[in-house]
PDB file of C-alpha atoms in Angstrom:
ATOM      1  CA  MET A1232      -3.568 -25.750   7.754  1.00  0.00           C
ATOM      2  CA  SER A1233      -5.128 -28.949   6.495  1.00  0.00           C
ATOM      3  CA  VAL A1234      -6.750 -27.339   3.464  1.00  0.00           C
ATOM      4  CA  ASP A1235      -4.278 -26.154   0.841  1.00  0.00           C
ATOM      5  CA  PRO A1236      -5.152 -23.109  -1.249  1.00  0.00           C
ATOM      6  CA  VAL A1237      -6.595 -24.140  -4.595  1.00  0.00           C
ATOM      7  CA  ARG A1238      -5.860 -21.752  -7.455  1.00  0.00           C
ATOM      8  CA  PRO A1239      -7.701 -21.624 -10.780  1.00  0.00           C
ATOM      9  CA  VAL A1240      -5.676 -22.230 -13.928  1.00  0.00           C
ATOM     10  CA  SER A1241      -5.712 -19.340 -16.390  1.00  0.00           C
ATOM     11  CA  ALA A1242      -6.586 -19.930 -20.018  1.00  0.00           C
ATOM     12  CA  SER A1243      -3.673 -19.886 -22.436  1.00  0.00           C
ATOM     13  CA  GLY A1244      -2.870 -16.632 -24.187  1.00  0.00           C
ATOM     14  CA  PRO A1245      -1.737 -13.164 -23.147  1.00  0.00           C
ATOM     15  CA  VAL A1246      -2.119 -12.456 -19.445  1.00  0.00           C
ATOM     16  CA  SER A1247      -3.220  -8.954 -18.395  1.00  0.00           C
ATOM     17  CA  ALA A1248      -1.481  -7.230 -15.512  1.00  0.00           C
ATOM     18  CA  PRO A1249      -3.373  -8.031 -12.306  1.00  0.00           C
ATOM     19  CA  ILE A1250      -5.700  -5.448 -10.804  1.00  0.00           C
ATOM     20  CA  VAL A1251      -4.665  -6.661  -7.348  1.00  0.00           C
ATOM     21  CA  ALA A1252      -1.345  -8.374  -6.582  1.00  0.00           C
ATOM     22  CA  VAL A1253      -0.554  -9.458  -3.037  1.00  0.00           C
ATOM     23  CA  GLU A1254       2.720 -11.231  -2.217  1.00  0.00           C
ATOM     24  CA  GLY A1255       3.608 -12.412   1.277  1.00  0.00           C
ATOM     25  CA  LEU A1256       1.415  -9.701   2.774  1.00  0.00           C
ATOM     26  CA  THR A1257       1.687  -9.611   6.565  1.00  0.00           C
ATOM     27  CA  ARG A1258       0.342  -7.275   9.220  1.00  0.00           C
ATOM     28  CA  VAL A1259       1.344  -7.646  12.852  1.00  0.00           C
ATOM     29  CA  PHE A1260      -0.233  -5.515  15.577  1.00  0.00           C
ATOM     30  CA  ARG A1261       2.060  -4.991  18.550  1.00  0.00           C
ATOM     31  CA  ARG A1262       0.501  -4.013  21.846  1.00  0.00           C
ATOM     32  CA  ARG A1263       2.334  -2.984  24.989  1.00  0.00           C
ATOM     33  CA  GLY A1264       2.118  -5.679  27.631  1.00  0.00           C
ATOM     34  CA  ALA A1265       0.355  -8.137  25.315  1.00  0.00           C
ATOM     35  CA  PRO A1266       1.485 -10.706  22.749  1.00  0.00           C
ATOM     36  CA  ALA A1267       1.816  -9.515  19.155  1.00  0.00           C
ATOM     37  CA  LEU A1268      -1.229 -10.272  17.013  1.00  0.00           C
ATOM     38  CA  THR A1269      -0.678 -11.403  13.417  1.00  0.00           C
ATOM     39  CA  ALA A1270      -3.869 -10.329  11.644  1.00  0.00           C
ATOM     40  CA  VAL A1271      -2.681 -11.187   8.108  1.00  0.00           C
ATOM     41  CA  ASP A1272      -0.012 -13.862   7.724  1.00  0.00           C
ATOM     42  CA  ALA A1273       2.027 -14.153   4.494  1.00  0.00           C
ATOM     43  CA  MET A1274      -1.013 -13.723   2.235  1.00  0.00           C
ATOM     44  CA  SER A1275      -0.497 -14.087  -1.536  1.00  0.00           C
ATOM     45  CA  PHE A1276      -3.070 -13.854  -4.337  1.00  0.00           C
ATOM     46  CA  ARG A1277      -3.809 -12.013  -7.586  1.00  0.00           C
ATOM     47  CA  ILE A1278      -7.018 -10.699  -9.099  1.00  0.00           C
ATOM     48  CA  ALA A1279      -7.293 -10.282 -12.862  1.00  0.00           C
ATOM     49  CA  PRO A1280      -9.141  -7.442 -14.623  1.00  0.00           C
ATOM     50  CA  GLY A1281     -12.889  -8.080 -14.775  1.00  0.00           C
ATOM     51  CA  GLU A1282     -12.991 -10.759 -12.083  1.00  0.00           C
ATOM     52  CA  ALA A1283     -15.583 -10.770  -9.304  1.00  0.00           C
ATOM     53  CA  VAL A1284     -13.960 -12.223  -6.204  1.00  0.00           C
ATOM     54  CA  GLY A1285     -15.531 -12.971  -2.845  1.00  0.00           C
ATOM     55  CA  TYR A1286     -13.212 -12.604   0.151  1.00  0.00           C
ATOM     56  CA  ILE A1287     -14.803 -14.404   3.075  1.00  0.00           C
ATOM     57  CA  GLY A1288     -13.967 -15.561   6.567  1.00  0.00           C
ATOM     58  CA  ALA A1289     -15.091 -15.466  10.166  1.00  0.00           C
ATOM     59  CA  ASN A1290     -14.941 -12.273  12.212  1.00  0.00           C
ATOM     60  CA  GLY A1291     -11.303 -11.619  13.079  1.00  0.00           C
ATOM     61  CA  ALA A1292      -9.997 -13.759  10.211  1.00  0.00           C
ATOM     62  CA  GLY A1293      -8.100 -10.845   8.636  1.00  0.00           C
ATOM     63  CA  LYS A1294     -10.486  -9.639   5.930  1.00  0.00           C
ATOM     64  CA  SER A1295     -10.819  -6.005   6.983  1.00  0.00           C
ATOM     65  CA  THR A1296      -7.097  -5.694   7.688  1.00  0.00           C
ATOM     66  CA  THR A1297      -6.347  -6.917   4.165  1.00  0.00           C
ATOM     67  CA  ILE A1298      -8.792  -4.420   2.654  1.00  0.00           C
ATOM     68  CA  LYS A1299      -7.227  -1.591   4.663  1.00  0.00           C
ATOM     69  CA  MET A1300      -3.785  -2.487   3.296  1.00  0.00           C
ATOM     70  CA  LEU A1301      -5.123  -2.665  -0.272  1.00  0.00           C
ATOM     71  CA  THR A1302      -6.630   0.814   0.084  1.00  0.00           C
ATOM     72  CA  GLY A1303      -3.709   2.521   1.835  1.00  0.00           C
ATOM     73  CA  ILE A1304      -5.331   2.860   5.256  1.00  0.00           C
ATOM     74  CA  LEU A1305      -2.811   0.497   6.879  1.00  0.00           C
ATOM     75  CA  ALA A1306       0.810  -0.205   5.993  1.00  0.00           C
ATOM     76  CA  PRO A1307       1.956  -3.832   5.803  1.00  0.00           C
ATOM     77  CA  THR A1308       4.472  -5.112   8.331  1.00  0.00           C
ATOM     78  CA  SER A1309       6.083  -7.087   5.499  1.00  0.00           C
ATOM     79  CA  GLY A1310       5.278  -8.276   2.000  1.00  0.00           C
ATOM     80  CA  THR A1311       3.799  -6.198  -0.792  1.00  0.00           C
ATOM     81  CA  ALA A1312       0.402  -5.102  -2.050  1.00  0.00           C
ATOM     82  CA  ARG A1313      -0.300  -3.511  -5.417  1.00  0.00           C
ATOM     83  CA  THR A1314      -3.746  -2.195  -6.241  1.00  0.00           C
ATOM     84  CA  VAL A1315      -4.345  -1.237  -9.902  1.00  0.00           C
ATOM     85  CA  GLY A1316      -0.556  -1.385 -10.194  1.00  0.00           C
ATOM     86  CA  LEU A1317      -0.013   1.217  -7.461  1.00  0.00           C
ATOM     87  CA  ASP A1318       1.572   1.161  -4.022  1.00  0.00           C
ATOM     88  CA  PRO A1319      -1.474   1.942  -1.846  1.00  0.00           C
ATOM     89  CA  MET A1320       0.504   3.822   0.805  1.00  0.00           C
ATOM     90  CA  ARG A1321       2.645   5.872  -1.569  1.00  0.00           C
ATOM     91  CA  ASP A1322       0.111   6.550  -4.338  1.00  0.00           C
ATOM     92  CA  ARG A1323      -3.056   7.288  -2.380  1.00  0.00           C
ATOM     93  CA  ARG A1324      -4.258  10.163  -4.554  1.00  0.00           C
ATOM     94  CA  GLU A1325      -3.967   8.198  -7.802  1.00  0.00           C
ATOM     95  CA  LEU A1326      -5.458   5.157  -6.071  1.00  0.00           C
ATOM     96  CA  ALA A1327      -8.547   7.158  -5.088  1.00  0.00           C
ATOM     97  CA  ARG A1328      -8.977   8.148  -8.740  1.00  0.00           C
ATOM     98  CA  ARG A1329      -8.954   4.553  -9.968  1.00  0.00           C
ATOM     99  CA  VAL A1330     -10.613   2.610  -7.149  1.00  0.00           C
ATOM    100  CA  GLY A1331     -14.060   2.845  -5.565  1.00  0.00           C
ATOM    101  CA  VAL A1332     -14.690   1.619  -2.024  1.00  0.00           C
ATOM    102  CA  VAL A1333     -17.910   0.898  -0.135  1.00  0.00           C
ATOM    103  CA  PHE A1334     -17.717   0.206   3.602  1.00  0.00           C
ATOM    104  CA  GLY A1335     -21.056  -1.050   4.909  1.00  0.00           C
ATOM    105  CA  GLN A1336     -20.564   0.571   8.309  1.00  0.00           C
ATOM    106  CA  ARG A1337     -18.905   3.834   7.205  1.00  0.00           C
ATOM    107  CA  SER A1338     -20.325   6.507   4.906  1.00  0.00           C
ATOM    108  CA  GLN A1339     -18.537   8.539   2.247  1.00  0.00           C
ATOM    109  CA  LEU A1340     -21.573  10.815   1.916  1.00  0.00           C
ATOM    110  CA  TRP A1341     -22.246  14.091   3.752  1.00  0.00           C
ATOM    111  CA  TRP A1342     -24.781  13.265   6.424  1.00  0.00           C
ATOM    112  CA  ASP A1343     -26.620  16.597   6.578  1.00  0.00           C
ATOM    113  CA  LEU A1344     -26.533  17.502   2.883  1.00  0.00           C
ATOM    114  CA  PRO A1345     -29.074  16.487   0.260  1.00  0.00           C
ATOM    115  CA  LEU A1346     -27.905  13.431  -1.641  1.00  0.00           C
ATOM    116  CA  ARG A1347     -27.552  15.400  -4.882  1.00  0.00           C
ATOM    117  CA  GLU A1348     -25.058  17.765  -3.219  1.00  0.00           C
ATOM    118  CA  SER A1349     -23.003  14.809  -1.962  1.00  0.00           C
ATOM    119  CA  PHE A1350     -22.754  13.572  -5.543  1.00  0.00           C
ATOM    120  CA  ASP A1351     -21.787  17.064  -6.745  1.00  0.00           C
ATOM    121  CA  LEU A1352     -19.028  17.313  -4.126  1.00  0.00           C
ATOM    122  CA  LEU A1353     -17.676  13.868  -4.992  1.00  0.00           C
ATOM    123  CA  ALA A1354     -17.643  14.768  -8.689  1.00  0.00           C
ATOM    124  CA  ALA A1355     -15.597  17.868  -7.837  1.00  0.00           C
ATOM    125  CA  ILE A1356     -13.194  15.853  -5.667  1.00  0.00           C
ATOM    126  CA  HIS A1357     -12.645  13.439  -8.560  1.00  0.00           C
ATOM    127  CA  ARG A1358     -12.290  16.395 -10.939  1.00  0.00           C
ATOM    128  CA  LEU A1359     -15.015  15.239 -13.296  1.00  0.00           C
ATOM    129  CA  ASP A1360     -15.995  17.879 -15.820  1.00  0.00           C
ATOM    130  CA  ARG A1361     -19.575  19.098 -15.642  1.00  0.00           C
ATOM    131  CA  LEU A1362     -20.784  17.112 -18.665  1.00  0.00           C
ATOM    132  CA  ARG A1363     -19.261  13.841 -17.476  1.00  0.00           C
ATOM    133  CA  ALA A1364     -20.475  14.355 -13.906  1.00  0.00           C
ATOM    134  CA  THR A1365     -24.035  15.089 -15.054  1.00  0.00           C
ATOM    135  CA  ARG A1366     -24.084  12.102 -17.396  1.00  0.00           C
ATOM    136  CA  ARG A1367     -22.645   9.672 -14.857  1.00  0.00           C
ATOM    137  CA  THR A1368     -24.815  10.869 -11.971  1.00  0.00           C
ATOM    138  CA  GLY A1369     -27.908  10.547 -14.150  1.00  0.00           C
ATOM    139  CA  GLN A1370     -26.987   6.986 -15.134  1.00  0.00           C
ATOM    140  CA  LEU A1371     -26.434   5.890 -11.555  1.00  0.00           C
ATOM    141  CA  VAL A1372     -29.538   7.624 -10.222  1.00  0.00           C
ATOM    142  CA  GLU A1373     -31.663   5.876 -12.838  1.00  0.00           C
ATOM    143  CA  LEU A1374     -30.089   2.427 -12.465  1.00  0.00           C
ATOM    144  CA  LEU A1375     -30.221   2.498  -8.669  1.00  0.00           C
ATOM    145  CA  ASP A1376     -33.651   4.167  -8.446  1.00  0.00           C
ATOM    146  CA  LEU A1377     -32.362   7.118  -6.423  1.00  0.00           C
ATOM    147  CA  GLY A1378     -34.380   9.873  -8.113  1.00  0.00           C
ATOM    148  CA  PRO A1379     -36.943  10.311  -5.293  1.00  0.00           C
ATOM    149  CA  THR A1380     -34.140  10.658  -2.716  1.00  0.00           C
ATOM    150  CA  LEU A1381     -31.917  13.285  -4.366  1.00  0.00           C
ATOM    151  CA  ALA A1382     -33.368  16.214  -2.418  1.00  0.00           C
ATOM    152  CA  GLN A1383     -33.328  14.389   0.922  1.00  0.00           C
ATOM    153  CA  PRO A1384     -30.534  14.741   3.490  1.00  0.00           C
ATOM    154  CA  VAL A1385     -28.500  11.548   3.619  1.00  0.00           C
ATOM    155  CA  ARG A1386     -29.359  11.078   7.304  1.00  0.00           C
ATOM    156  CA  SER A1387     -33.062  10.719   6.376  1.00  0.00           C
ATOM    157  CA  LEU A1388     -32.537   7.865   3.895  1.00  0.00           C
ATOM    158  CA  SER A1389     -33.510   4.310   4.725  1.00  0.00           C
ATOM    159  CA  LEU A1390     -30.668   1.805   5.035  1.00  0.00           C
ATOM    160  CA  GLY A1391     -31.439   0.352   1.609  1.00  0.00           C
ATOM    161  CA  GLN A1392     -31.519   3.794  -0.003  1.00  0.00           C
ATOM    162  CA  ARG A1393     -28.276   4.812   1.693  1.00  0.00           C
ATOM    163  CA  MET A1394     -26.419   1.681   0.607  1.00  0.00           C
ATOM    164  CA  ARG A1395     -27.535   2.213  -3.002  1.00  0.00           C
ATOM    165  CA  ALA A1396     -26.324   5.807  -2.682  1.00  0.00           C
ATOM    166  CA  GLU A1397     -22.975   4.608  -1.275  1.00  0.00           C
ATOM    167  CA  VAL A1398     -22.513   2.299  -4.260  1.00  0.00           C
ATOM    168  CA  ALA A1399     -23.391   5.142  -6.638  1.00  0.00           C
ATOM    169  CA  ALA A1400     -20.818   7.354  -4.892  1.00  0.00           C
ATOM    170  CA  ALA A1401     -18.142   4.661  -5.228  1.00  0.00           C
ATOM    171  CA  LEU A1402     -18.859   4.240  -8.947  1.00  0.00           C
ATOM    172  CA  LEU A1403     -19.307   7.910  -9.849  1.00  0.00           C
ATOM    173  CA  HIS A1404     -15.773   8.263 -11.236  1.00  0.00           C
ATOM    174  CA  GLU A1405     -15.983   4.948 -13.164  1.00  0.00           C
ATOM    175  CA  PRO A1406     -13.217   3.131 -11.253  1.00  0.00           C
ATOM    176  CA  GLU A1407     -11.397   0.070 -12.547  1.00  0.00           C
ATOM    177  CA  LEU A1408     -11.813  -1.731  -9.212  1.00  0.00           C
ATOM    178  CA  VAL A1409     -14.651  -1.573  -6.706  1.00  0.00           C
ATOM    179  CA  ILE A1410     -14.054  -2.932  -3.206  1.00  0.00           C
ATOM    180  CA  LEU A1411     -17.255  -3.648  -1.304  1.00  0.00           C
ATOM    181  CA  ASP A1412     -17.028  -4.385   2.419  1.00  0.00           C
ATOM    182  CA  GLU A1413     -20.341  -5.871   3.644  1.00  0.00           C
ATOM    183  CA  PRO A1414     -22.435  -3.892   1.114  1.00  0.00           C
ATOM    184  CA  THR A1415     -25.735  -5.670   1.866  1.00  0.00           C
ATOM    185  CA  ILE A1416     -25.474  -5.797   5.662  1.00  0.00           C
ATOM    186  CA  GLY A1417     -28.853  -5.068   7.241  1.00  0.00           C
ATOM    187  CA  LEU A1418     -30.696  -4.761   3.917  1.00  0.00           C
ATOM    188  CA  ASP A1419     -34.084  -6.328   3.241  1.00  0.00           C
ATOM    189  CA  VAL A1420     -34.485  -8.961   0.540  1.00  0.00           C
ATOM    190  CA  LEU A1421     -35.702  -6.522  -2.130  1.00  0.00           C
ATOM    191  CA  SER A1422     -32.879  -4.042  -1.492  1.00  0.00           C
ATOM    192  CA  LYS A1423     -30.296  -6.833  -1.642  1.00  0.00           C
ATOM    193  CA  ALA A1424     -31.666  -8.119  -4.932  1.00  0.00           C
ATOM    194  CA  ARG A1425     -31.712  -4.639  -6.489  1.00  0.00           C
ATOM    195  CA  LEU A1426     -28.126  -3.932  -5.425  1.00  0.00           C
ATOM    196  CA  ARG A1427     -26.859  -7.301  -6.646  1.00  0.00           C
ATOM    197  CA  GLU A1428     -28.485  -6.889 -10.055  1.00  0.00           C
ATOM    198  CA  PHE A1429     -26.919  -3.459 -10.435  1.00  0.00           C
ATOM    199  CA  LEU A1430     -23.439  -4.801  -9.638  1.00  0.00           C
ATOM    200  CA  ILE A1431     -23.894  -7.634 -12.129  1.00  0.00           C
ATOM    201  CA  GLN A1432     -24.918  -5.142 -14.815  1.00  0.00           C
ATOM    202  CA  THR A1433     -21.989  -2.833 -13.991  1.00  0.00           C
ATOM    203  CA  ARG A1434     -19.487  -5.636 -14.320  1.00  0.00           C
ATOM    204  CA  ARG A1435     -21.033  -6.891 -17.551  1.00  0.00           C
ATOM    205  CA  GLU A1436     -21.206  -3.490 -19.255  1.00  0.00           C
ATOM    206  CA  HIS A1437     -17.990  -1.880 -18.000  1.00  0.00           C
ATOM    207  CA  GLY A1438     -15.696  -4.800 -17.159  1.00  0.00           C
ATOM    208  CA  THR A1439     -15.393  -3.498 -13.601  1.00  0.00           C
ATOM    209  CA  THR A1440     -13.419  -5.694 -11.213  1.00  0.00           C
ATOM    210  CA  LEU A1441     -15.199  -6.490  -7.940  1.00  0.00           C
ATOM    211  CA  LEU A1442     -13.671  -7.516  -4.615  1.00  0.00           C
ATOM    212  CA  LEU A1443     -16.391  -8.311  -2.107  1.00  0.00           C
ATOM    213  CA  THR A1444     -16.223  -9.119   1.604  1.00  0.00           C
ATOM    214  CA  THR A1445     -19.460 -10.359   3.107  1.00  0.00           C
ATOM    215  CA  HIS A1446     -21.076 -12.723   5.584  1.00  0.00           C
ATOM    216  CA  ASP A1447     -24.052 -13.109   3.232  1.00  0.00           C
ATOM    217  CA  MET A1448     -23.486 -16.201   1.114  1.00  0.00           C
ATOM    218  CA  GLY A1449     -26.229 -15.010  -1.230  1.00  0.00           C
ATOM    219  CA  ASP A1450     -23.903 -12.168  -2.254  1.00  0.00           C
ATOM    220  CA  ILE A1451     -21.119 -14.641  -3.044  1.00  0.00           C
ATOM    221  CA  GLU A1452     -23.324 -17.057  -4.966  1.00  0.00           C
ATOM    222  CA  ARG A1453     -25.000 -14.301  -6.997  1.00  0.00           C
ATOM    223  CA  LEU A1454     -22.038 -12.024  -7.699  1.00  0.00           C
ATOM    224  CA  CYS A1455     -18.764 -13.946  -7.590  1.00  0.00           C
ATOM    225  CA  ASP A1456     -17.094 -16.450  -9.874  1.00  0.00           C
ATOM    226  CA  ARG A1457     -14.139 -16.953  -7.536  1.00  0.00           C
ATOM    227  CA  VAL A1458     -13.822 -17.074  -3.780  1.00  0.00           C
ATOM    228  CA  LEU A1459     -10.951 -16.597  -1.342  1.00  0.00           C
ATOM    229  CA  VAL A1460     -11.434 -18.040   2.139  1.00  0.00           C
ATOM    230  CA  VAL A1461      -9.228 -16.583   4.875  1.00  0.00           C
ATOM    231  CA  ASP A1462      -8.786 -18.230   8.265  1.00  0.00           C
ATOM    232  CA  HIS A1463      -6.614 -16.823  11.081  1.00  0.00           C
ATOM    233  CA  GLY A1464      -4.900 -14.489   8.624  1.00  0.00           C
ATOM    234  CA  ARG A1465      -3.964 -17.207   6.142  1.00  0.00           C
ATOM    235  CA  LEU A1466      -5.476 -18.144   2.812  1.00  0.00           C
ATOM    236  CA  ALA A1467      -7.357 -21.425   3.258  1.00  0.00           C
ATOM    237  CA  PHE A1468      -8.842 -21.625  -0.243  1.00  0.00           C
ATOM    238  CA  ASP A1469      -8.623 -19.874  -3.617  1.00  0.00           C
ATOM    239  CA  GLY A1470     -10.844 -21.144  -6.426  1.00  0.00           C
ATOM    240  CA  THR A1471     -14.385 -21.399  -7.767  1.00  0.00           C
ATOM    241  CA  LEU A1472     -17.508 -21.957  -5.704  1.00  0.00           C
ATOM    242  CA  ALA A1473     -17.844 -25.441  -7.197  1.00  0.00           C
ATOM    243  CA  GLY A1474     -14.228 -26.137  -6.318  1.00  0.00           C
ATOM    244  CA  LEU A1475     -14.820 -24.903  -2.783  1.00  0.00           C
ATOM    245  CA  ALA A1476     -17.648 -27.383  -2.323  1.00  0.00           C
ATOM    246  CA  GLY A1477     -15.630 -30.229  -3.828  1.00  0.00           C
ATOM    247  CA  THR A1478     -12.487 -29.537  -1.817  1.00  0.00           C
ATOM    248  CA  VAL A1479     -14.104 -30.339   1.516  1.00  0.00           C
ATOM    249  CA  GLY A1480     -16.535 -32.964   0.257  1.00  0.00           C
ATOM    250  CA  ALA A1481     -19.529 -30.825   1.095  1.00  0.00           C
ATOM    251  CA  ARG A1482     -22.555 -32.792   2.091  1.00  0.00           C
ATOM    252  CA  ARG A1483     -25.678 -33.130  -0.003  1.00  0.00           C
ATOM    253  CA  VAL A1484     -29.227 -33.371   1.287  1.00  0.00           C
ATOM    254  CA  LEU A1485     -31.636 -36.025   0.014  1.00  0.00           C
ATOM    255  CA  VAL A1486     -35.266 -34.876   0.261  1.00  0.00           C
ATOM    256  CA  VAL A1487     -37.756 -37.742   0.031  1.00  0.00           C
ATOM    257  CA  ASP A1488     -41.540 -37.462  -0.325  1.00  0.00           C
ATOM    258  CA  LEU A1489     -43.304 -40.614   0.911  1.00  0.00           C
ATOM    259  CA  ASP A1490     -46.675 -42.075  -0.012  1.00  0.00           C
ATOM    260  CA  ARG A1491     -47.870 -41.992   3.619  1.00  0.00           C
ATOM    261  CA  PRO A1492     -46.793 -40.650   7.029  1.00  0.00           C
ATOM    262  CA  SER A1493     -43.751 -42.445   8.388  1.00  0.00           C
ATOM    263  CA  GLU A1494     -41.532 -42.714  11.435  1.00  0.00           C
ATOM    264  CA  PRO A1495     -38.249 -40.762  11.232  1.00  0.00           C
ATOM    265  CA  LEU A1496     -35.729 -42.425   8.937  1.00  0.00           C
ATOM    266  CA  HIS A1497     -33.066 -42.808  11.588  1.00  0.00           C
ATOM    267  CA  GLY A1498     -30.235 -45.281  11.126  1.00  0.00           C
ATOM    268  CA  ILE A1499     -29.729 -45.019   7.360  1.00  0.00           C
ATOM    269  CA  PRO A1500     -25.982 -45.773   6.964  1.00  0.00           C
ATOM    270  CA  HIS A1501     -23.707 -42.742   6.470  1.00  0.00           C
ATOM    271  CA  THR A1502     -26.541 -40.216   6.807  1.00  0.00           C
ATOM    272  CA  GLN A1503     -27.726 -37.629   9.285  1.00  0.00           C
ATOM    273  CA  TRP A1504     -31.481 -37.285   9.670  1.00  0.00           C
ATOM    274  CA  LEU A1505     -32.329 -33.574   9.491  1.00  0.00           C
ATOM    275  CA  GLY A1506     -36.055 -33.570  10.133  1.00  0.00           C
ATOM    276  CA  ALA A1507     -39.530 -34.207   8.768  1.00  0.00           C
ATOM    277  CA  GLU A1508     -42.594 -32.294   7.611  1.00  0.00           C
ATOM    278  CA  GLY A1509     -46.249 -33.252   7.364  1.00  0.00           C
ATOM    279  CA  GLU A1510     -46.191 -36.112   9.895  1.00  0.00           C
ATOM    280  CA  GLY A1511     -43.162 -37.616   8.212  1.00  0.00           C
ATOM    281  CA  VAL A1512     -44.445 -37.480   4.630  1.00  0.00           C
ATOM    282  CA  ARG A1513     -41.397 -35.402   3.641  1.00  0.00           C
ATOM    283  CA  GLN A1514     -38.037 -36.156   5.242  1.00  0.00           C
ATOM    284  CA  ARG A1515     -34.509 -34.850   4.787  1.00  0.00           C
ATOM    285  CA  LEU A1516     -31.254 -36.770   5.148  1.00  0.00           C
ATOM    286  CA  ALA A1517     -27.741 -35.354   4.769  1.00  0.00           C
ATOM    287  CA  PHE A1518     -24.866 -37.416   3.397  1.00  0.00           C
ATOM    288  CA  ASP A1519     -21.249 -36.818   2.413  1.00  0.00           C
ATOM    289  CA  PRO A1520     -20.259 -38.014  -1.094  1.00  0.00           C
ATOM    290  CA  ALA A1521     -16.887 -39.019   0.365  1.00  0.00           C
ATOM    291  CA  ASP A1522     -18.674 -41.630   2.523  1.00  0.00           C
ATOM    292  CA  THR A1523     -21.518 -42.870   0.343  1.00  0.00           C
ATOM    293  CA  THR A1524     -23.486 -42.196  -2.839  1.00  0.00           C
ATOM    294  CA  ALA A1525     -26.959 -40.831  -3.415  1.00  0.00           C
ATOM    295  CA  ALA A1526     -27.901 -44.161  -5.014  1.00  0.00           C
ATOM    296  CA  ALA A1527     -26.833 -46.104  -1.922  1.00  0.00           C
ATOM    297  CA  VAL A1528     -28.791 -43.805   0.391  1.00  0.00           C
ATOM    298  CA  LEU A1529     -31.831 -44.022  -1.853  1.00  0.00           C
ATOM    299  CA  ALA A1530     -31.653 -47.820  -1.936  1.00  0.00           C
ATOM    300  CA  ALA A1531     -31.502 -47.975   1.867  1.00  0.00           C
ATOM    301  CA  VAL A1532     -34.470 -45.606   2.184  1.00  0.00           C
ATOM    302  CA  SER A1533     -36.486 -47.598  -0.378  1.00  0.00           C
ATOM    303  CA  GLU A1534     -36.100 -50.758   1.699  1.00  0.00           C
ATOM    304  CA  ARG A1535     -38.012 -49.094   4.542  1.00  0.00           C
ATOM    305  CA  VAL A1536     -40.608 -46.861   2.872  1.00  0.00           C
ATOM    306  CA  THR A1537     -42.373 -46.297  -0.441  1.00  0.00           C
ATOM    307  CA  LEU A1538     -41.179 -43.173  -2.268  1.00  0.00           C
ATOM    308  CA  ARG A1539     -43.444 -40.779  -4.148  1.00  0.00           C
ATOM    309  CA  ASP A1540     -40.784 -38.226  -5.156  1.00  0.00           C
ATOM    310  CA  LEU A1541     -37.233 -37.193  -4.315  1.00  0.00           C
ATOM    311  CA  SER A1542     -34.696 -34.436  -4.904  1.00  0.00           C
ATOM    312  CA  ILE A1543     -31.089 -33.716  -3.980  1.00  0.00           C
ATOM    313  CA  GLU A1544     -30.094 -30.303  -2.655  1.00  0.00           C
ATOM    314  CA  GLU A1545     -26.640 -29.011  -3.536  1.00  0.00           C
ATOM    315  CA  PRO A1546     -24.251 -27.939  -0.774  1.00  0.00           C
ATOM    316  CA  ASP A1547     -24.984 -24.800   1.183  1.00  0.00           C
ATOM    317  CA  ILE A1548     -21.965 -22.498   0.956  1.00  0.00           C
ATOM    318  CA  GLU A1549     -22.232 -21.526   4.633  1.00  0.00           C
ATOM    319  CA  ASP A1550     -21.930 -25.210   5.506  1.00  0.00           C
ATOM    320  CA  VAL A1551     -18.922 -25.547   3.204  1.00  0.00           C
ATOM    321  CA  VAL A1552     -17.135 -22.628   4.852  1.00  0.00           C
ATOM    322  CA  ARG A1553     -17.872 -23.979   8.333  1.00  0.00           C
ATOM    323  CA  ARG A1554     -16.310 -27.281   7.296  1.00  0.00           C
ATOM    324  CA  ILE A1555     -13.183 -25.527   6.020  1.00  0.00           C
ATOM    325  CA  TYR A1556     -12.801 -23.752   9.366  1.00  0.00           C
ATOM    326  CA  SER A1557     -13.339 -27.017  11.239  1.00  0.00           C
ATOM    327  CA  ALA A1558     -10.762 -28.789   9.090  1.00  0.00           C
ATOM    328  CA  SER A1559      -8.156 -26.090   9.625  1.00  0.00           C
ATOM    329  CA  SER A1560      -8.616 -25.640  13.377  1.00  0.00           C
TER     330      SER A1560
END
């Protein structure tokens, strides 16, 4: 790997026991007549109470396999995983009491029952007393705007309604850790925004720890203060979003508004021309801070055209992640 994992430094003072502790975690799939496949390769990281961590990578990078080991669905080939201090394989019942999980492609609700009855059954499974179950269900129904859907069979809910219901189900027993695997997949913009705001509020009010896998960079930027990037089963990065951008020298985009239509601004040193709008009145040029500065690009542009306005766009996280994969391949 050409990108070393970058780990945030904790503030001084007492350190709480981690909610998730992974040390040398490895999972190898062995198939008859085919080479062994190492899906997770000596992974190590920790997540502190109250953190919101994005766990991202390309399809097949090892994300889902890691989540399955953290939740006791798969056993590691070697290494250790502790989730809320428990061995996920040995302590599954206690783990279910203290952790909530949302899988975007798999439901924990009863498809043919009204949503309210699914919540009642889950409350019974988690052994919530009637008062606590009623109080908690009411809170979640109100916060996630599920009232109009309570009498409907789960199968009749829209995708946005069902995902909000899945999150409510995962949080019904007030878990310490919530693991969300692609929670906004397929949702429209409004449904995504509503779900994100609820998760932010939950973390703020209850100190809930979030571990989020997603391909939607909007989820990461809105919800997470730390990101883990996994590539071919190995940890390629561990740090903040700002640190992620800085580690690979993520490019910036200079947007220039000109006083009149202009030819494309090709040939500006150390830039890539991205396109123009309005017959060339607005043009966009990408540059890498490792190669040049915004001032140098601006000076070169000013020698050719007259500027009316300008702005600099910060790195796009999807672009940053692509660059990490390119650097490590």
